Short mmCIF file of C-alpha atoms in Angstrom, two decimals:
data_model
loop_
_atom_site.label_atom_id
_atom_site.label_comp_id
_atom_site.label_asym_id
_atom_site.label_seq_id
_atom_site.Cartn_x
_atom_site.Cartn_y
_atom_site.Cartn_z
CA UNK D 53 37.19 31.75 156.13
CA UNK D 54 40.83 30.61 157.16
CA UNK D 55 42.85 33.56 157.77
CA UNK D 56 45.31 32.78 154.98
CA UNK D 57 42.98 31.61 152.52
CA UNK D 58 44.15 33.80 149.53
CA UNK D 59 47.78 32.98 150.17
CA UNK D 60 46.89 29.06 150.09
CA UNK D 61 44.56 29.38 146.74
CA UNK D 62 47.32 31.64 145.53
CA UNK D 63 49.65 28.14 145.97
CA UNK D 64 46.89 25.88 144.54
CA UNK D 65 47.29 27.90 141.00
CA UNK D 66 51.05 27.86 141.57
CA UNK D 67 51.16 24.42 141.53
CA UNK D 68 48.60 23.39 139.55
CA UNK D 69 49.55 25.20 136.60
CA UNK D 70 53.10 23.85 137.71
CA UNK D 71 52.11 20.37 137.10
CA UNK D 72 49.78 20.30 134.28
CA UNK D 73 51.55 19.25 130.88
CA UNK D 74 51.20 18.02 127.59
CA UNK D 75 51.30 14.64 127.84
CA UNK D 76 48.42 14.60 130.77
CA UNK D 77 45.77 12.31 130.23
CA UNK D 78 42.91 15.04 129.23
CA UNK D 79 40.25 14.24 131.58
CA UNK D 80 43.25 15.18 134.56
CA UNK D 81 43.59 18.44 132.67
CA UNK D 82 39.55 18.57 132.72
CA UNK D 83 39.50 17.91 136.51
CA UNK D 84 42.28 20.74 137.19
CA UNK D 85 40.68 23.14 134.99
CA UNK D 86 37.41 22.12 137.49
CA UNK D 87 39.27 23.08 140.53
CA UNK D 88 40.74 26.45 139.56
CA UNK D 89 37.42 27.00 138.15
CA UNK D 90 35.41 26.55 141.70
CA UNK D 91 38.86 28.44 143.37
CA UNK D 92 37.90 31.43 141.23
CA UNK D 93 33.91 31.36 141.91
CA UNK D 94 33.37 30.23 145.28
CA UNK D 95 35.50 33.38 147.14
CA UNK D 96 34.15 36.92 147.19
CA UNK D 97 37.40 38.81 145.96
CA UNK D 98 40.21 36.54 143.78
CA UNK D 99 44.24 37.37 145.18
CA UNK D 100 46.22 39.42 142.75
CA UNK D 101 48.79 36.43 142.73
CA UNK D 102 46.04 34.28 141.45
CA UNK D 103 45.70 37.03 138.35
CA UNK D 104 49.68 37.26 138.28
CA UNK D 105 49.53 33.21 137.92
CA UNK D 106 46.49 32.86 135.62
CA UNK D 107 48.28 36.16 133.03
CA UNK D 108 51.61 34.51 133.24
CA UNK D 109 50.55 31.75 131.20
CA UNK D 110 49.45 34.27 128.24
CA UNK D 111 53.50 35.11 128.09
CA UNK D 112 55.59 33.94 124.71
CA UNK D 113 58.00 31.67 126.93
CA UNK D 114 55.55 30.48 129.00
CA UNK D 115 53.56 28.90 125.99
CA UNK D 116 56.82 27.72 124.83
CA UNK D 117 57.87 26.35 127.42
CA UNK D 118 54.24 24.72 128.62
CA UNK D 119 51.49 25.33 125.66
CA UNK D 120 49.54 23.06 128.21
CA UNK D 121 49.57 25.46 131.10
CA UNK D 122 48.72 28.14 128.38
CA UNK D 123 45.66 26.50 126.96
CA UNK D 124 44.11 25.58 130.64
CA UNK D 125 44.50 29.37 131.61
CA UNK D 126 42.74 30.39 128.16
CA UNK D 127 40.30 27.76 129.04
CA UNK D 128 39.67 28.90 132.37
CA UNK D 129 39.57 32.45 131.55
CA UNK D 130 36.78 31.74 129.25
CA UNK D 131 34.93 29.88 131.73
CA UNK D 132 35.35 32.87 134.14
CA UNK D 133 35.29 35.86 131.90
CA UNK D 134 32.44 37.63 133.61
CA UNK D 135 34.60 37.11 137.08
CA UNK D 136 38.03 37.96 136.01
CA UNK D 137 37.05 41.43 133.34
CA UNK D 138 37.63 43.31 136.78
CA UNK D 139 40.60 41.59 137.83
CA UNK D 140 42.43 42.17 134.13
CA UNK D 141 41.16 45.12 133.43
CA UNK D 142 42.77 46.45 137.51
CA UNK D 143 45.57 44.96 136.81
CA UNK D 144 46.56 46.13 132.98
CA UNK D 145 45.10 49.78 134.37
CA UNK D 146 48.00 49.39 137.69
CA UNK D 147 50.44 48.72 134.41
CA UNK D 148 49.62 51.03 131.75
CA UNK D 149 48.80 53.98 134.64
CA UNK D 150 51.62 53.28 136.36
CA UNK D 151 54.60 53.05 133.52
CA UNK D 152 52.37 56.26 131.46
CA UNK D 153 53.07 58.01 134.58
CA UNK D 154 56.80 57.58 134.89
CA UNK D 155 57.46 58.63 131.32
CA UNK D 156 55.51 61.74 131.51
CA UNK D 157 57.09 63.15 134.21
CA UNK D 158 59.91 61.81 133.09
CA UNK D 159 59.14 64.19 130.13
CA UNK D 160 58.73 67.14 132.28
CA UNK D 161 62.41 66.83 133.51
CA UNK D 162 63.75 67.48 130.41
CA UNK D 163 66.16 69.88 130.12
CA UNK D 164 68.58 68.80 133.44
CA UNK D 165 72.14 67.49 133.90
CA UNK D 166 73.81 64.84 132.14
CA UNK D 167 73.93 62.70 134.57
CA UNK D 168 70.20 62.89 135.39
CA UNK D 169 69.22 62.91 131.10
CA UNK D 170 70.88 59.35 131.49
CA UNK D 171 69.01 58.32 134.46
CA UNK D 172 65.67 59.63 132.80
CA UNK D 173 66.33 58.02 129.19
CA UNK D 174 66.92 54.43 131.55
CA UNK D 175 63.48 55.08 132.93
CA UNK D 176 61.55 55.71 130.10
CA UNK D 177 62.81 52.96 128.44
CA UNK D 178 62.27 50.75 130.89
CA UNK D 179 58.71 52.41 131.27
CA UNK D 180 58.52 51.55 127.58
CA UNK D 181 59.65 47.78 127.73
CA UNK D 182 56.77 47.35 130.43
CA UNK D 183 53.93 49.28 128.26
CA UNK D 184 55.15 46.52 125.63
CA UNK D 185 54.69 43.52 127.58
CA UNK D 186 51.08 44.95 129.06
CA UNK D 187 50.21 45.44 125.89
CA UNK D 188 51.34 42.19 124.23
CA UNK D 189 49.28 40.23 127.03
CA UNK D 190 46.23 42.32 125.89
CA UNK D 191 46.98 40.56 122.36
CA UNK D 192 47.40 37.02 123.45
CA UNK D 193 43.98 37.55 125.60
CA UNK D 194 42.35 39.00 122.79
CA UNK D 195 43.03 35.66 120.55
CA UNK D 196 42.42 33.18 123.54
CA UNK D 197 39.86 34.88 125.52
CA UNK D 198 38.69 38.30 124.38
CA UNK D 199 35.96 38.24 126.86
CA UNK D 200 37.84 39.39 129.86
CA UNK D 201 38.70 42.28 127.73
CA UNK D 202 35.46 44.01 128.04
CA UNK D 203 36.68 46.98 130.28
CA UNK D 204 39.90 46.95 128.79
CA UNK D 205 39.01 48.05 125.35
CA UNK D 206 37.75 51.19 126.56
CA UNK D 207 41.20 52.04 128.37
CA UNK D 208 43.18 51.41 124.71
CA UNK D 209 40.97 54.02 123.75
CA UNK D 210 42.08 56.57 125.86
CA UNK D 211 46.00 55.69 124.55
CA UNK D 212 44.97 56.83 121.38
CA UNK D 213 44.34 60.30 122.40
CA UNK D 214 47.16 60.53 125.16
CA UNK D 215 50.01 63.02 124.65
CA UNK D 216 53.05 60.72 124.50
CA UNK D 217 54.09 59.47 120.71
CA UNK D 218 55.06 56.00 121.96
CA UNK D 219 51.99 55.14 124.08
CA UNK D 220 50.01 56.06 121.01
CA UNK D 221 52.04 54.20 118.44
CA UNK D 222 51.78 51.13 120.96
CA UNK D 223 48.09 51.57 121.16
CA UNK D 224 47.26 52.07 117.34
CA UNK D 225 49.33 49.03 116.88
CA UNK D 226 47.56 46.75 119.40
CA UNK D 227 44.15 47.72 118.54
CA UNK D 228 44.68 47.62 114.58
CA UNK D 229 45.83 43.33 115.08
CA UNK D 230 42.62 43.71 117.12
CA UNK D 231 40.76 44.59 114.83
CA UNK D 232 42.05 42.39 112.10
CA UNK D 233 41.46 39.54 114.76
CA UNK D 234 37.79 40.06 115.84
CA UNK D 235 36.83 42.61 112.62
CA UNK D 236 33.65 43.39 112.69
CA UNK D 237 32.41 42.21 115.83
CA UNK D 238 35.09 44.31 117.34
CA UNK D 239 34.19 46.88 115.36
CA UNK D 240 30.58 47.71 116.04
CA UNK D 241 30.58 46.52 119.74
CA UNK D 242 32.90 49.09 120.64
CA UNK D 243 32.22 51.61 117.74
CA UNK D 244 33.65 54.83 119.44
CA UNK D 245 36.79 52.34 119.85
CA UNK D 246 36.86 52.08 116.24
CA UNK D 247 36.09 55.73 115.29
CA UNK D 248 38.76 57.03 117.44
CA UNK D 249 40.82 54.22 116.03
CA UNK D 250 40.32 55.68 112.06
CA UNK D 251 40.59 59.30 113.50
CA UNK D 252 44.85 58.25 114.30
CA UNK D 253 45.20 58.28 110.66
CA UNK D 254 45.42 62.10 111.26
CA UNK D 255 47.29 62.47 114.17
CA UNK D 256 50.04 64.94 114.27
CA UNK D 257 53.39 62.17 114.44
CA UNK D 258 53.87 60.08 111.50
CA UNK D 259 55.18 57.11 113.63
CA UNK D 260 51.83 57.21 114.97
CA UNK D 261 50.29 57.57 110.80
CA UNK D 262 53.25 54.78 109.48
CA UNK D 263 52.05 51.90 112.32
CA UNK D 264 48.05 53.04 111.42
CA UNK D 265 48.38 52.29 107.45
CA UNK D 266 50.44 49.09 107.89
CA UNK D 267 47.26 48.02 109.99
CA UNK D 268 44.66 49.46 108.17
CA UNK D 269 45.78 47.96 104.66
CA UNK D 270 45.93 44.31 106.64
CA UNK D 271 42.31 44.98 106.91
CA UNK D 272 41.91 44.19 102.99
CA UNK D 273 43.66 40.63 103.82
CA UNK D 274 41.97 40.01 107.49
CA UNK D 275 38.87 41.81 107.51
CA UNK D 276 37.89 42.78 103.55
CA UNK D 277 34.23 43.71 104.75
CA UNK D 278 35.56 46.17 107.38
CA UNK D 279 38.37 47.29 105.65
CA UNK D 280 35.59 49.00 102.55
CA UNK D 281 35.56 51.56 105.32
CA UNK D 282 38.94 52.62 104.95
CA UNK D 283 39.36 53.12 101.50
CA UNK D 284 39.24 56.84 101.11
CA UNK D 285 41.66 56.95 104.25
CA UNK D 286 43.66 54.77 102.82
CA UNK D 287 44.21 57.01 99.64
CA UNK D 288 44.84 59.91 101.55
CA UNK D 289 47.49 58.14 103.23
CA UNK D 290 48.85 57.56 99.73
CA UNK D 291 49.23 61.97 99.77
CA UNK D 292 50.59 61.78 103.51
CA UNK D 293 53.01 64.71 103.53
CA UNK D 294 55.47 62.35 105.35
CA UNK D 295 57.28 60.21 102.56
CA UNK D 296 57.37 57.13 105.15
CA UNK D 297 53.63 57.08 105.62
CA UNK D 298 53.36 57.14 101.67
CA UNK D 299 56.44 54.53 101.44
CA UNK D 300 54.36 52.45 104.41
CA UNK D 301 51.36 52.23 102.37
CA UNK D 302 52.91 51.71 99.01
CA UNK D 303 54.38 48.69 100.67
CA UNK D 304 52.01 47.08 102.38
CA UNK D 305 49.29 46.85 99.50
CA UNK D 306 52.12 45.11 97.52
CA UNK D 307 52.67 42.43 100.68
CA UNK D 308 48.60 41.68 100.04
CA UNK D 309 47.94 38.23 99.21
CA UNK D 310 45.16 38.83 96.24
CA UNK D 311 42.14 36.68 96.98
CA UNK D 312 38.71 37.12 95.45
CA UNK D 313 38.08 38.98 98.65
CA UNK D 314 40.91 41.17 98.47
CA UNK D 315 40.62 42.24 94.95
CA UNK D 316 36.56 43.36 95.79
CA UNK D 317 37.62 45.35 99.04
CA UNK D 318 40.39 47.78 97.30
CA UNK D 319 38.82 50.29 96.06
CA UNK D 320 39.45 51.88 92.50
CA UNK D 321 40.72 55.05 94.32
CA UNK D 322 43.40 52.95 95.79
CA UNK D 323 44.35 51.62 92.84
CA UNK D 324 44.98 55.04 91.20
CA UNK D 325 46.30 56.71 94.04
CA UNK D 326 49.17 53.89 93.98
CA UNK D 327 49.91 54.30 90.30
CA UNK D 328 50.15 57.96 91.34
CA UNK D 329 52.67 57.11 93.36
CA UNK D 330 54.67 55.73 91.40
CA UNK D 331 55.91 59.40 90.02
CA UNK D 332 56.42 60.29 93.70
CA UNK D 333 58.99 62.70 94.42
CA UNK D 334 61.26 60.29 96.18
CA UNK D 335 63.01 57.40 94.66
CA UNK D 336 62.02 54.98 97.63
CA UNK D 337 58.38 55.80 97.90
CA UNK D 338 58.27 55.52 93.45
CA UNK D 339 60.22 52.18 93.96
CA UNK D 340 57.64 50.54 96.27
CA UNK D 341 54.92 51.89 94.33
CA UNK D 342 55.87 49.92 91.01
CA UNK D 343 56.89 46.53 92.73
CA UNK D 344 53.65 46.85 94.51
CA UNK D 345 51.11 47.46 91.35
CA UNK D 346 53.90 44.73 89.54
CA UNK D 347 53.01 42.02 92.27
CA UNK D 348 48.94 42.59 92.29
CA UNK D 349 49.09 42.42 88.68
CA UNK D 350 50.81 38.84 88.69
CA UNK D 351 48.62 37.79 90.99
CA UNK D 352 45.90 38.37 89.39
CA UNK D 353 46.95 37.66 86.25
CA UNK D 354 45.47 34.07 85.73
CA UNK D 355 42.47 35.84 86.36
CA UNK D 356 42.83 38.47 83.78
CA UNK D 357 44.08 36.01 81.04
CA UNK D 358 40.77 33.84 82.05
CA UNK D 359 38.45 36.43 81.17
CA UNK D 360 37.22 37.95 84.16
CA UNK D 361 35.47 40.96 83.01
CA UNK D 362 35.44 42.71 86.24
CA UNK D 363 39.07 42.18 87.53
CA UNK D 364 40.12 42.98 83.84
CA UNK D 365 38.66 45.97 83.94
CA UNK D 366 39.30 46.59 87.59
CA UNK D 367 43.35 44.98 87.80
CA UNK D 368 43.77 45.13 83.64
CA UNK D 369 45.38 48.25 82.66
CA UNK D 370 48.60 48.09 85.63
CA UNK D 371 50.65 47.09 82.84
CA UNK D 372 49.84 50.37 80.93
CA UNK D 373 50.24 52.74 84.32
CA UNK D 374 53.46 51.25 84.48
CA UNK D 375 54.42 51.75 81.08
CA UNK D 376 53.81 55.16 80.76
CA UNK D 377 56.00 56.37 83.02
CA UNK D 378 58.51 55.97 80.00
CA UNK D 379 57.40 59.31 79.54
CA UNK D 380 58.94 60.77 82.79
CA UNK D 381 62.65 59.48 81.21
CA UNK D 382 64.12 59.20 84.79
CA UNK D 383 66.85 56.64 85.01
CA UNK D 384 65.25 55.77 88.18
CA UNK D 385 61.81 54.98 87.61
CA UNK D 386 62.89 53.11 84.13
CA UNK D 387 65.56 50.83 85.87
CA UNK D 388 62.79 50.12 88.54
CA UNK D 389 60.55 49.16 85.86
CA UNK D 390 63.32 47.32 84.06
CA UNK D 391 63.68 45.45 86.88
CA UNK D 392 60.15 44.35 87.27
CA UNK D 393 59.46 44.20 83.47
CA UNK D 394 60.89 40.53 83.10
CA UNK D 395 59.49 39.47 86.67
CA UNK D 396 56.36 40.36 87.61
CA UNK D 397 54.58 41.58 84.72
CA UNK D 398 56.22 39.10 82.13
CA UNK D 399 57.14 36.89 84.81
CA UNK D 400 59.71 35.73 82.28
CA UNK D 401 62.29 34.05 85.43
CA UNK D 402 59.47 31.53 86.49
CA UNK D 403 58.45 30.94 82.62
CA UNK D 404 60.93 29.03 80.74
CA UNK D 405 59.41 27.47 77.95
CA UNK D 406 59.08 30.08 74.49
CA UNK D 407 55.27 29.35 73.77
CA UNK D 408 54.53 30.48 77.18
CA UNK D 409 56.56 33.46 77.04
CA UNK D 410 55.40 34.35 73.33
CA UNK D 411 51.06 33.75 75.19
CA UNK D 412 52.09 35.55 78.02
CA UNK D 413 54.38 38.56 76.55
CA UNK D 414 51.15 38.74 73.63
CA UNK D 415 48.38 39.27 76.44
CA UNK D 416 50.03 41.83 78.26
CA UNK D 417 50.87 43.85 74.66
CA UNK D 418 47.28 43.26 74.02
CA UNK D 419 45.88 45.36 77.42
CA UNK D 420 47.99 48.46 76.75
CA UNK D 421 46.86 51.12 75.41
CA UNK D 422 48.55 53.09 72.42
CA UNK D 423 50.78 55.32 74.74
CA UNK D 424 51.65 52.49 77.11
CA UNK D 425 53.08 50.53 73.58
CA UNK D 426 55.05 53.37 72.46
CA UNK D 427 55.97 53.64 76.52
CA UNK D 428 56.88 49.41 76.28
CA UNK D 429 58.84 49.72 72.92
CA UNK D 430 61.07 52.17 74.29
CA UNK D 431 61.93 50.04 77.12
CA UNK D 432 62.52 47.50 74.88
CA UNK D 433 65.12 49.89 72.76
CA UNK D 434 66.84 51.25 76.10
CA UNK D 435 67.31 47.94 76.56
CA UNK D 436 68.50 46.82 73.38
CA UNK D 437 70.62 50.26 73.45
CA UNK D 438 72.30 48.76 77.40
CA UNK D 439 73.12 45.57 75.74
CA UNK D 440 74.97 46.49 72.72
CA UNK D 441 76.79 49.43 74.48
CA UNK D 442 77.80 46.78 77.14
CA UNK D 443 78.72 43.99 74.25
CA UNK D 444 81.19 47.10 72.69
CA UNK D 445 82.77 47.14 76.26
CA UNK D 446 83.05 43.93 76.66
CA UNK D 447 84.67 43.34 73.84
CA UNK D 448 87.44 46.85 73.82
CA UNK D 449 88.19 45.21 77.54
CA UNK D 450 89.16 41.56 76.22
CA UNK D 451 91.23 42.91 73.33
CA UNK D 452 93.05 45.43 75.29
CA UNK D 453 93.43 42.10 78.01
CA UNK D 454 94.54 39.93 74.77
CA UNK D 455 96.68 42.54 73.24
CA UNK D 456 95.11 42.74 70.01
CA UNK D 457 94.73 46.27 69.62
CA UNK D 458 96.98 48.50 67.76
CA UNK D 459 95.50 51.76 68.73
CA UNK D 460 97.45 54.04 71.59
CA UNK D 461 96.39 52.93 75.19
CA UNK D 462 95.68 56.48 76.01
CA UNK D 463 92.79 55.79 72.79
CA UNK D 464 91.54 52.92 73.85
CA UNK D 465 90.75 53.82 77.58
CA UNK D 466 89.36 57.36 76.00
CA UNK D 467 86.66 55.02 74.67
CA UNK D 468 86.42 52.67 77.00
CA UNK D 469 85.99 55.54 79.47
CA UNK D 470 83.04 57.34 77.09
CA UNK D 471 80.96 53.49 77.03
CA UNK D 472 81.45 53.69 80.90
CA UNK D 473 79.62 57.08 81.09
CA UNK D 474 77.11 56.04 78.36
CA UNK D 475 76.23 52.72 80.24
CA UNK D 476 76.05 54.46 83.60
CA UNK D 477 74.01 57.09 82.67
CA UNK D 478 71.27 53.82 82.20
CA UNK D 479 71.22 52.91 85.98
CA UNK D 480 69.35 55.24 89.06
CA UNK D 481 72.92 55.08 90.92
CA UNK D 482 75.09 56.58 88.38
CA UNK D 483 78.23 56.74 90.26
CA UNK D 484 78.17 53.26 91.33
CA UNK D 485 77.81 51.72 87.99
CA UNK D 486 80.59 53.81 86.73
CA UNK D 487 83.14 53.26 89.60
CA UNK D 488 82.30 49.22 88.75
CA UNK D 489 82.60 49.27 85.55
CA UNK D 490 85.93 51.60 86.10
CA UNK D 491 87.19 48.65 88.21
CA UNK D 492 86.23 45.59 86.28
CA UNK D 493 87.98 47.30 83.17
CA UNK D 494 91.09 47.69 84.89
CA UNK D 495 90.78 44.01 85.99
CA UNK D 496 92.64 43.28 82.82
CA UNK D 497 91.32 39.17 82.92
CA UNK D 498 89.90 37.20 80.65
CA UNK D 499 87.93 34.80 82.20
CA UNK D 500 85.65 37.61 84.07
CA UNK D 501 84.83 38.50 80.81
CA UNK D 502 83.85 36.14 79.52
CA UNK D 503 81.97 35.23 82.39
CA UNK D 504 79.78 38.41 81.71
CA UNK D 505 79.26 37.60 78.28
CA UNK D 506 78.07 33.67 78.90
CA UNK D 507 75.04 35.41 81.40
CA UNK D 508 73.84 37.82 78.92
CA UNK D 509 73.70 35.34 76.33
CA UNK D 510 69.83 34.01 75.79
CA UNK D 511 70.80 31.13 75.08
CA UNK D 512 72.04 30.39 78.62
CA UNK D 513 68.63 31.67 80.25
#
């Protein structure tokens, strides 16, 4: 063997993978592919360049900038899986190793000068940056060529148990697109992978909890016959202590795109522990909640106005959860279900035509039950109640702009002042809606009023 042998097959796959591009005829691309192929087999140890080279490739600019010298290296990689698993797996394990060591002991300095706390926070986030990029490689390998993986998968393992939050939010999040990328295969090759996987659903930082329920409710979109697994995890996330893990979850069921598939994977649990949340104790986690139930139910609701027994009785009675929280009377929760009364569950904005909106409003009224109606009639006076109080304002602000009113000033702004608090007392952010209306009354101007009045008339819909 020529003494510099790895330095000139190290400049082969430089150049090669220089040269190759797009517009190639393919059976050049076949014969480079060949060559690389035999570079990689024939020797009894491949160069660490000739890794660097080949992983390169696998980077976002790289396949921008050449998606030809990205799909030869996924093509060769599969070709030489069984060769290169050592390779990747030494060289991710130099990375990860490496980086995990700097921040912990970076973490064991805490406590110094000022000047050093600055020279620490530059490392670890520079440790960070490099975990990312490892770790985004490990991605793009596992959608072009997951078998060089195989020793690999056992090291993201490890990260899940590891003391540092961000290595463990990094590794929760690379392994949960994993999963919804290979599923099932994934799933029960490496099944200790995936058990210690679920387990992070418990683990003692939220982050870690918020980045494990985003992925495990993609499951229900990406990998509906794994995902039946997570279910009952999934509703205790629902409970999490932490309001963002409840918020995370609330949110990404409502981001679901509702296929047959879908709709058969959530479980009934999930479904109530949602609608649960939609009483949560914090206005943001109660918000998501009802926009999420909302959207499933107008996705499904072709479906439901078919006839489909089983998503009727599975997906047909959102409309009454949601209407029943009339009962709460919290100006929040009823201006969030204002909100999505008209939208999602009416989905009066897309509808314009009467018939359909009479068929439509009819079907829903038919699925409540007898509390929901009461719960749907009283939004219907609250809102009957908002309109006429804000008509009466409209109407003391253009005649006090006109100057047809023969009353005192200091009367008219007593009542204009009492509709303000009236009207305000309506809306979540009470304050806000007063201070507006407190403004656009002193606006003294015609036109802006009757501005407001043309888009609350139906007519103009």
């Amino acid at each position: 063997m020529l003494p510099d042998s790895e330095q000139i097959v190290s400049r082969f796959f430089a150049v090669l993978f220089g040269v190759v591009k797009p517009d190639q005829p393919h059976n050049i691309q076949m014969q480079i592919l060949d060559v690389l192929q035999q570079l990689l087999e024939e020797p009894k140890s491949v160069p660490q360049d000739v890794i660097d080279v080949i992983l390169l490739q696998f980077t976002k600019k790289r396949q921008q900038d050449n998606p030809a010298a990205h799909q030869l290296a996924s093509d060769l990689a599969n070709a030489t899986a069984d060769i290169l698993q050592k390779y990747i797996y030494q060289y991710f394990n130099d990375v990860i190793v490496s980086a995990s060591q700097l921040r912990a002991d970076q973490l064991r300095g805490e406590g110094e000068a000022t000047g050093q706390h600055r020279e620490r926070t530059a490392v670890m986030s520079s440790s960070l940056d490099d975990l990312r990029s490892a770790h985004y490689l490990i991605l793009e390998l596992n959608k072009s060529a997951p078998g060089t993986l195989l020793n690999v998968i056992p090291q993201l393992e490890e990260e899940l148990c590891v003391e540092d939050v961000e290595i463990r939010i990094l590794a929760t999040g690379v392994l949960g697109e994993m999963f919804a990328e290979k599923g099932f295969t994934l799933a029960k090759r490496y099944e200790t992978t995936w058990k210690t996987w679920k387990g992070r659903r418990a683990d003692t930082s939220p982050l870690v909890r918020v980045q494990w329920v985003e992925h495990a409710v993609s499951l229900y979109q990406h990998q509906p016959q794994l995902s039946r697994e997570l279910n009952d995890f999934v509703v205790e996330k629902l409970s999490d202590v932490d309001e963002k893990v409840r918020q995370t979850a609330c949110r990404s069921l409502g981001v679901l795109e509702m296929t047959q598939a879908v709709q058969g994977a959530i479980g009934e649990g999930v479904i109530e522990a949602l609608s649960e949340r939609c009483k949560d104790r914090r206005s943001h986690v109660r918000s998501e909640a009802i926009v999420s139930l909302a959207a499933m139910y107008s996705q499904i609701y072709e479906e439901l106005e078919g006839g489909n027994v089983a998503a009727r009785a599975k997906w047909g009675d959102i409309p009454s959860r949601i209407f029943v929280l009339r009962y709460i009377n919290d100006p929040d929760i009823d201006s969030k279900v204002e909100s999505i009364l008209s939208g999602a569950i009416l989905n009066f904005t897309k509808i314009k035509d009467d018939r359909s909106r009479c068929q439509r409003l009819l079907f829903v009224f038919s699925s409540l039950t007898p509390k929901a109606r009461n719960g749907f009639f009283s939004y219907m006076r609250r809102q009957r109640d908002a309109i006429r109080l804000t008509d009466t304002y409209l109407d003391l602000c253009e005649r006090q702009c006109s100057g047809t009113l023969d009353e005192a000033g200091g009367v008219v702004d007593q009542q204009i002042r009492l509709l303000i608090v009236k009207i305000s007392a309506l809306f979540s952010e009470k304050p806000k809606v007063e201070s507006a209306l407190t403004q656009l009354a002193g606006l003294h101007d015609a036109e802006v009023y009757k501005g407001l009045r043309q888009t609350m008339d139906p007519s103009n819909d």
